[in-house]
Each structure stands twice: as C-alpha cells, then as structure tokens.
GROMACS .gro file of C-alpha atoms in nm:
model
  287
    1MET     CA    1  21.973  14.861  -7.739
    2ALA     CA    2  21.783  14.572  -7.892
    3ARG     CA    3  21.959  14.245  -7.932
    4LYS     CA    4  21.987  14.120  -8.288
    5THR     CA    5  21.868  13.775  -8.362
    6SER     CA    6  22.009  13.565  -8.639
    7GLY     CA    7  21.787  13.467  -8.920
    8LYS     CA    8  21.873  13.102  -8.884
    9LYS     CA    9  21.597  12.877  -8.764
   10THR     CA   10  21.676  12.648  -8.475
   11SER     CA   11  21.542  12.301  -8.514
   12ARG     CA   12  21.441  12.102  -8.212
   13ARG     CA   13  21.529  11.738  -8.203
   14LYS     CA   14  21.223  11.528  -8.200
   15THR     CA   15  21.223  11.240  -7.957
   16SER     CA   16  21.027  10.933  -8.044
   17ARG     CA   17  20.771  10.831  -7.790
   18ARG     CA   18  20.774  10.468  -7.690
   19THR     CA   19  20.436  10.309  -7.674
   20VAL     CA   20  20.386  10.119  -7.351
   21PRO     CA   21  20.148   9.825  -7.384
   22VAL     CA   22  19.845   9.856  -7.162
   23ARG     CA   23  19.828   9.570  -6.914
   24LYS     CA   24  19.496   9.407  -6.878
   25ARG     CA   25  19.369   9.378  -6.527
   26ARG     CA   26  19.353   9.025  -6.404
   27ALA     CA   27  19.014   8.910  -6.304
   28PRO     CA   28  18.999   8.829  -5.933
   29ARG     CA   29  19.039   8.463  -5.863
   30LYS     CA   30  18.728   8.290  -5.755
   31ALA     CA   31  18.748   8.110  -5.426
   32PRO     CA   32  18.744   7.736  -5.476
   33ARG     CA   33  18.405   7.585  -5.422
   34ARG     CA   34  18.382   7.430  -5.077
   35THR     CA   35  18.231   7.091  -5.130
   36ALA     CA   36  18.110   6.872  -4.845
   37GLU     CA   37  18.417   6.653  -4.890
   38SER     CA   38  18.660   6.947  -4.876
   39LEU     CA   39  18.488   7.080  -4.566
   40ARG     CA   40  18.509   6.739  -4.405
   41LYS     CA   41  18.881   6.719  -4.480
   42ALA     CA   42  18.931   7.065  -4.333
   43VAL     CA   43  18.755   6.963  -4.013
   44ILE     CA   44  18.956   6.640  -3.990
   45GLY     CA   45  19.278   6.831  -4.057
   46LYS     CA   46  19.209   7.067  -3.769
   47ALA     CA   47  19.133   6.769  -3.548
   48HIS     CA   48  19.465   6.606  -3.626
   49ALA     CA   49  19.650   6.929  -3.557
   50ARG     CA   50  19.475   7.016  -3.236
   51LYS     CA   51  19.615   6.992  -2.886
   52ALA     CA   52  19.430   6.894  -2.573
   53ALA     CA   53  19.132   7.099  -2.463
   54ALA     CA   54  19.102   7.248  -2.118
   55VAL     CA   55  18.810   7.363  -1.906
   56LYS     CA   56  18.768   7.705  -1.756
   57GLY     CA   57  18.722   7.777  -1.386
   58PRO     CA   58  18.408   7.669  -1.192
   59LYS     CA   59  18.234   8.008  -1.214
   60LYS     CA   60  18.291   8.035  -1.587
   61ARG     CA   61  18.172   7.676  -1.638
   62VAL     CA   62  17.847   7.746  -1.454
   63ALA     CA   63  17.796   8.064  -1.654
   64ALA     CA   64  17.869   7.874  -1.976
   65ASP     CA   65  17.608   7.608  -1.892
   66LYS     CA   66  17.349   7.878  -1.824
   67GLN     CA   67  17.436   8.039  -2.154
   68ALA     CA   68  17.397   7.704  -2.330
   69LEU     CA   69  17.058   7.636  -2.168
   70ALA     CA   70  16.945   7.978  -2.287
   71GLY     CA   71  17.012   7.864  -2.645
   72ALA     CA   72  17.306   8.099  -2.704
   73THR     CA   73  17.553   7.830  -2.813
   74PRO     CA   74  17.642   7.847  -3.187
   75PRO     CA   75  17.490   7.568  -3.399
   76TRP     CA   76  17.690   7.287  -3.559
   77THR     CA   77  17.733   7.244  -3.932
   78SER     CA   78  17.625   6.920  -4.096
   79VAL     CA   79  17.992   6.843  -4.166
   80GLU     CA   80  18.083   6.881  -3.799
   81ILE     CA   81  17.796   6.655  -3.693
   82GLU     CA   82  17.900   6.389  -3.942
   83GLU     CA   83  18.258   6.407  -3.817
   84ALA     CA   84  18.154   6.383  -3.450
   85PHE     CA   85  17.956   6.064  -3.500
   86ARG     CA   86  18.224   5.921  -3.727
   87ARG     CA   87  18.464   5.952  -3.432
   88PHE     CA   88  18.214   5.798  -3.191
   89GLN     CA   89  18.167   5.504  -3.425
   90ALA     CA   90  18.541   5.459  -3.476
   91ALA     CA   91  18.598   5.456  -3.100
   92LYS     CA   92  18.309   5.221  -3.021
   93PRO     CA   93  18.156   5.057  -3.329
   94HIS     CA   94  17.896   4.850  -3.141
   95PRO     CA   95  17.785   5.034  -2.825
   96GLU     CA   96  17.549   4.860  -2.587
   97GLY     CA   97  17.325   4.967  -2.304
   98GLU     CA   98  17.453   4.899  -1.953
   99LEU     CA   99  17.129   4.761  -1.806
  100LYS     CA  100  17.149   4.383  -1.766
  101HIS     CA  101  16.863   4.189  -1.925
  102VAL     CA  102  16.792   3.857  -2.094
  103ASN     CA  103  16.493   3.937  -2.316
  104PRO     CA  104  16.272   4.233  -2.419
  105PHE     CA  105  16.056   4.194  -2.108
  106THR     CA  106  16.343   4.206  -1.861
  107LEU     CA  107  16.484   4.503  -2.056
  108LEU     CA  108  16.150   4.682  -2.020
  109VAL     CA  109  16.142   4.614  -1.645
  110ALA     CA  110  16.504   4.724  -1.601
  111VAL     CA  111  16.440   5.054  -1.780
  112VAL     CA  112  16.129   5.120  -1.569
  113LEU     CA  113  16.335   5.057  -1.256
  114SER     CA  114  16.616   5.286  -1.375
  115ALA     CA  115  16.405   5.602  -1.350
  116GLN     CA  116  16.582   5.838  -1.108
  117ALA     CA  117  16.831   5.560  -1.031
  118THR     CA  118  17.169   5.454  -1.166
  119ASP     CA  119  17.214   5.160  -1.401
  120ALA     CA  120  17.467   5.014  -1.159
  121GLY     CA  121  17.214   5.025  -0.876
  122VAL     CA  122  16.949   4.859  -1.091
  123ASN     CA  123  17.191   4.588  -1.203
  124LYS     CA  124  17.253   4.493  -0.839
  125ALA     CA  125  16.883   4.431  -0.776
  126THR     CA  126  16.757   4.274  -1.099
  127PRO     CA  127  16.945   3.939  -1.097
  128ALA     CA  128  16.738   3.816  -0.802
  129LEU     CA  129  16.421   3.965  -0.948
  130PHE     CA  130  16.470   3.806  -1.289
  131ALA     CA  131  16.564   3.474  -1.133
  132ALA     CA  132  16.220   3.479  -0.968
  133ALA     CA  133  16.034   3.604  -1.276
  134ASP     CA  134  16.171   3.666  -1.626
  135THR     CA  135  15.839   3.664  -1.816
  136PRO     CA  136  15.524   3.875  -1.783
  137ALA     CA  137  15.323   3.573  -1.668
  138ARG     CA  138  15.564   3.485  -1.390
  139MET     CA  139  15.602   3.847  -1.282
  140ALA     CA  140  15.224   3.892  -1.274
  141GLU     CA  141  15.202   3.600  -1.031
  142LEU     CA  142  15.437   3.768  -0.785
  143SER     CA  143  15.281   3.992  -0.525
  144GLU     CA  144  15.374   4.358  -0.503
  145ALA     CA  145  15.517   4.289  -0.160
  146ARG     CA  146  15.754   4.028  -0.304
  147VAL     CA  147  15.868   4.259  -0.584
  148ARG     CA  148  15.921   4.540  -0.333
  149GLU     CA  149  16.139   4.314  -0.125
  150LEU     CA  150  16.354   4.225  -0.426
  151ILE     CA  151  16.402   4.585  -0.546
  152LYS     CA  152  16.410   4.769  -0.213
  153THR     CA  153  16.763   4.898  -0.276
  154ILE     CA  154  16.635   5.106  -0.570
  155GLY     CA  155  16.486   5.450  -0.521
  156LEU     CA  156  16.106   5.482  -0.538
  157PHE     CA  157  16.078   5.105  -0.503
  158ASN     CA  158  15.717   5.115  -0.376
  159THR     CA  159  15.580   5.285  -0.687
  160LYS     CA  160  15.807   5.085  -0.917
  161ALA     CA  161  15.698   4.751  -0.767
  162LYS     CA  162  15.336   4.847  -0.828
  163ASN     CA  163  15.408   4.946  -1.189
  164VAL     CA  164  15.612   4.633  -1.268
  165VAL     CA  165  15.334   4.401  -1.152
  166ALA     CA  166  15.065   4.608  -1.327
  167LEU     CA  167  15.247   4.627  -1.660
  168SER     CA  168  15.316   4.254  -1.646
  169ARG     CA  169  14.945   4.179  -1.603
  170LYS     CA  170  14.859   4.414  -1.888
  171LEU     CA  171  15.110   4.242  -2.115
  172VAL     CA  172  14.950   3.906  -2.039
  173GLU     CA  173  14.593   4.029  -2.079
  174GLU     CA  174  14.631   4.256  -2.383
  175HIS     CA  175  14.946   4.147  -2.567
  176GLY     CA  176  14.963   3.771  -2.519
  177GLY     CA  177  15.263   3.803  -2.287
  178GLU     CA  178  15.475   3.980  -2.551
  179VAL     CA  179  15.634   4.323  -2.533
  180PRO     CA  180  15.471   4.544  -2.800
  181ARG     CA  181  15.686   4.705  -3.067
  182THR     CA  182  15.498   5.033  -3.107
  183ARG     CA  183  15.550   5.349  -2.906
  184GLU     CA  184  15.177   5.396  -2.844
  185ALA     CA  185  15.134   5.048  -2.698
  186LEU     CA  186  15.446   5.077  -2.485
  187GLU     CA  187  15.352   5.418  -2.344
  188ALA     CA  188  15.010   5.278  -2.249
  189LEU     CA  189  15.180   5.044  -1.998
  190PRO     CA  190  15.203   5.153  -1.632
  191GLY     CA  191  15.530   5.331  -1.552
  192VAL     CA  192  15.637   5.359  -1.917
  193GLY     CA  193  15.705   5.702  -2.066
  194ARG     CA  194  15.855   5.819  -2.393
  195LYS     CA  195  16.216   5.770  -2.285
  196THR     CA  196  16.152   5.411  -2.170
  197ALA     CA  197  15.964   5.333  -2.490
  198ASN     CA  198  16.251   5.471  -2.700
  199VAL     CA  199  16.508   5.260  -2.516
  200VAL     CA  200  16.306   4.939  -2.558
  201MET     CA  201  16.233   5.007  -2.924
  202ASN     CA  202  16.600   5.078  -2.993
  203ILE     CA  203  16.769   4.799  -2.797
  204ALA     CA  204  16.510   4.522  -2.823
  205PHE     CA  205  16.380   4.587  -3.174
  206GLY     CA  206  16.655   4.784  -3.349
  207GLU     CA  207  16.452   5.098  -3.416
  208PRO     CA  208  16.652   5.421  -3.479
  209THR     CA  209  16.501   5.600  -3.181
  210ILE     CA  210  16.687   5.839  -2.951
  211ALA     CA  211  16.606   5.826  -2.581
  212VAL     CA  212  16.686   6.158  -2.413
  213ASP     CA  213  16.789   6.117  -2.051
  214THR     CA  214  16.965   6.372  -1.830
  215HIS     CA  215  17.301   6.303  -1.999
  216ILE     CA  216  17.177   6.354  -2.355
  217PHE     CA  217  16.973   6.658  -2.251
  218ARG     CA  218  17.289   6.811  -2.104
  219ILE     CA  219  17.505   6.730  -2.407
  220GLY     CA  220  17.247   6.853  -2.656
  221ASN     CA  221  17.234   7.194  -2.488
  222ARG     CA  222  17.592   7.227  -2.365
  223THR     CA  223  17.762   7.147  -2.693
  224GLY     CA  224  17.505   7.318  -2.914
  225LEU     CA  225  17.445   6.990  -3.100
  226ALA     CA  226  17.072   6.980  -3.027
  227PRO     CA  227  16.950   7.260  -2.801
  228GLY     CA  228  16.606   7.244  -2.646
  229LYS     CA  229  16.418   7.344  -2.332
  230THR     CA  230  16.262   6.998  -2.287
  231PRO     CA  231  16.379   6.641  -2.352
  232PHE     CA  232  16.126   6.616  -2.635
  233GLU     CA  233  16.271   6.926  -2.804
  234VAL     CA  234  16.623   6.783  -2.777
  235GLU     CA  235  16.504   6.447  -2.914
  236THR     CA  236  16.327   6.615  -3.206
  237ARG     CA  237  16.635   6.818  -3.289
  238LEU     CA  238  16.864   6.515  -3.272
  239LEU     CA  239  16.637   6.322  -3.507
  240GLU     CA  240  16.665   6.614  -3.750
  241VAL     CA  241  17.043   6.658  -3.744
  242VAL     CA  242  17.192   6.311  -3.678
  243PRO     CA  243  17.269   6.138  -4.010
  244ASP     CA  244  17.047   5.835  -4.071
  245HIS     CA  245  17.337   5.590  -4.079
  246TYR     CA  246  17.428   5.684  -3.720
  247LYS     CA  247  17.079   5.694  -3.562
  248ARG     CA  248  17.075   5.327  -3.463
  249HIS     CA  249  17.348   5.381  -3.203
  250ALA     CA  250  17.337   5.760  -3.158
  251HIS     CA  251  17.171   5.761  -2.816
  252HIS     CA  252  17.416   5.501  -2.683
  253TRP     CA  253  17.718   5.704  -2.794
  254LEU     CA  254  17.575   6.021  -2.645
  255ILE     CA  255  17.470   5.857  -2.316
  256LEU     CA  256  17.812   5.701  -2.267
  257HIS     CA  257  17.980   6.028  -2.358
  258GLY     CA  258  17.769   6.216  -2.106
  259ARG     CA  259  17.813   5.956  -1.836
  260TYR     CA  260  18.190   5.925  -1.854
  261VAL     CA  261  18.333   6.229  -2.037
  262CYS     CA  262  18.096   6.526  -2.061
  263VAL     CA  263  17.990   6.494  -1.698
  264ALA     CA  264  17.778   6.756  -1.525
  265ARG     CA  265  18.014   6.934  -1.286
  266ARG     CA  266  18.356   6.911  -1.443
  267PRO     CA  267  18.357   6.769  -1.797
  268LEU     CA  268  18.677   6.597  -1.908
  269CYS     CA  269  18.738   6.819  -2.210
  270GLU     CA  270  19.106   6.720  -2.214
  271SER     CA  271  19.011   6.363  -2.311
  272CYS     CA  272  18.706   6.445  -2.524
  273LEU     CA  273  18.684   6.304  -2.876
  274ILE     CA  274  18.490   6.602  -3.005
  275ALA     CA  275  18.642   6.889  -2.804
  276ASP     CA  276  18.748   7.078  -3.116
  277LEU     CA  277  18.395   7.056  -3.259
  278CYS     CA  278  18.209   7.136  -2.937
  279LYS     CA  279  18.069   7.489  -2.911
  280TRP     CA  280  18.050   7.503  -2.529
  281PRO     CA  281  18.199   7.834  -2.408
  282GLY     CA  282  18.315   7.670  -2.086
  283LYS     CA  283  18.611   7.502  -2.252
  284THR     CA  284  18.913   7.614  -2.446
  285VAL     CA  285  19.101   7.433  -2.719
  286GLN     CA  286  19.474   7.504  -2.716
  287GLN     CA  287  19.581   7.543  -3.077
   0.00000   0.00000   0.00000
C-alpha cells in the first residue's frame, strides 16, 4: 500500500557561505647580493672561528702533493687571495731578504752564489769576500783562484767564482761599474737568470717583481694559489692574481712562508696563517 505524503512543502534552511579571502603568494626572497666586502667579512669570520689545522699522514701528503702538481687543486677566489696577503702583511709589514749585502752589487753577487745553496751558507762565506771586494772594479781585479778560495764552502764554487769575476768585468766595461736596472741587461750577465734578476730588481730597486724559487714554486702549486708546471708559469700566475698593493713584498712573504712554515716534507699547517684558505688536500682544518 502506497504511503501518503502530505501536501506541505518542506523548506530547507539555507546556510550562508563565508567568503574566504584568497591569500597572495609571497614572492620568494632574493638572496642578498654578495659584495666583495661581504665576502671578505665572511672569510675573516671563518678565520676567527677556526681551530688549528692538522696534516694528514705521510702517504696522503705525498699523494696530495702529486695531485697539486697535476693542477687538480681548486683555485682561490680574489677575496681569499686578498685576505691571505692581508694576513702576511699584518704579521710582517716590512719583510726583508736574508742574504747579507751592503749595496746592489754585493746583493747581485750573493744571489748568484745562492743558486743551489742555502742563504745561511752563503752568508758565512760572503763577509770575507765582500771585505776583499765590494765593487765590480775591485772584484774584477781579483783572480778566479782567489774568489774560489773565499767561497769554497759554497756548492758549485768553481763555476760561481768564474761567473762572479766575469760579471764584474762586464759591469765595469759595459755599465760603468753600476748594476743595471733592467731585466734584459741583468740576464745578459754571466750566471744571472730570471730569478736572480727578479730578486735584484725587487730588493735593490723596489720593482714589484716576484722571484720564484723552489719554495714559491711549491707553495704556488700546493696551495692552489698559482699553479704551474714551470717557475715561469707560477711567476706569471702570481703576477696575475696578487693584488698590486701587495706585489712589492709578495715574494718575500711567500719565500719566508715556504722556508719556515709550508716546508716540503711536513708542512706546519697547525701554525699556518692561511690554513683555512689553503686548498691543499693534504691538510685538514678542524672546524
């Protein structure tokens, strides 16, 4: 039997819909622009927060040096290079060469004698030599035998005695007894190569040259600061990356650093000024 329905209409209660405001999406924040000054502060901040560096074991150090010589060490940023030389300057504002001399001529002779010899060894022999002859004219008057006798404690003294007398005579005959200021004229002297010319130009005449010896060659490659397969390549790279206001003393800072801190066999990373900046994979920096 069908169910009767009433004729009354049922009304449904209408519910009002609340309008929810649409939220606008926030535009992503742009990263603050990293200026050179902000990058420098970031580098300095890390340096202040760092702990001592440590070196890895002998096998890993040797492998790391081979990797560095192969050019696999990451390059430095310009900010890191600026910071490294700022620290060098702060630690030693006026670095000086360690070869004893009294004038540009005796400096030239001392640098020629220092080839494949230590500065300390040269400094033991040169006082007597320079007492006998401290000018090109006086040195030219000495016989090779006399010079050999005075420098016999230095390696390769036979060849060096010959070169010292010959360059002294050439200075008298072609340069009026004065040490020339140009690289070309210096390299034309017997026993004088590019490194010797750079040292004389820098120390005697204040030129912003960089003399690459074994220490600087090692540092340039090991740290990644100025990699190169030859001393000339390392020198060229250093001249490109070292800020102009540090070039006058750059080779002194690097030589001293290589001689006393970043030594060949076991570098003293724990006392290194630039350990946190150095890219050498043979060290670790304990953060």
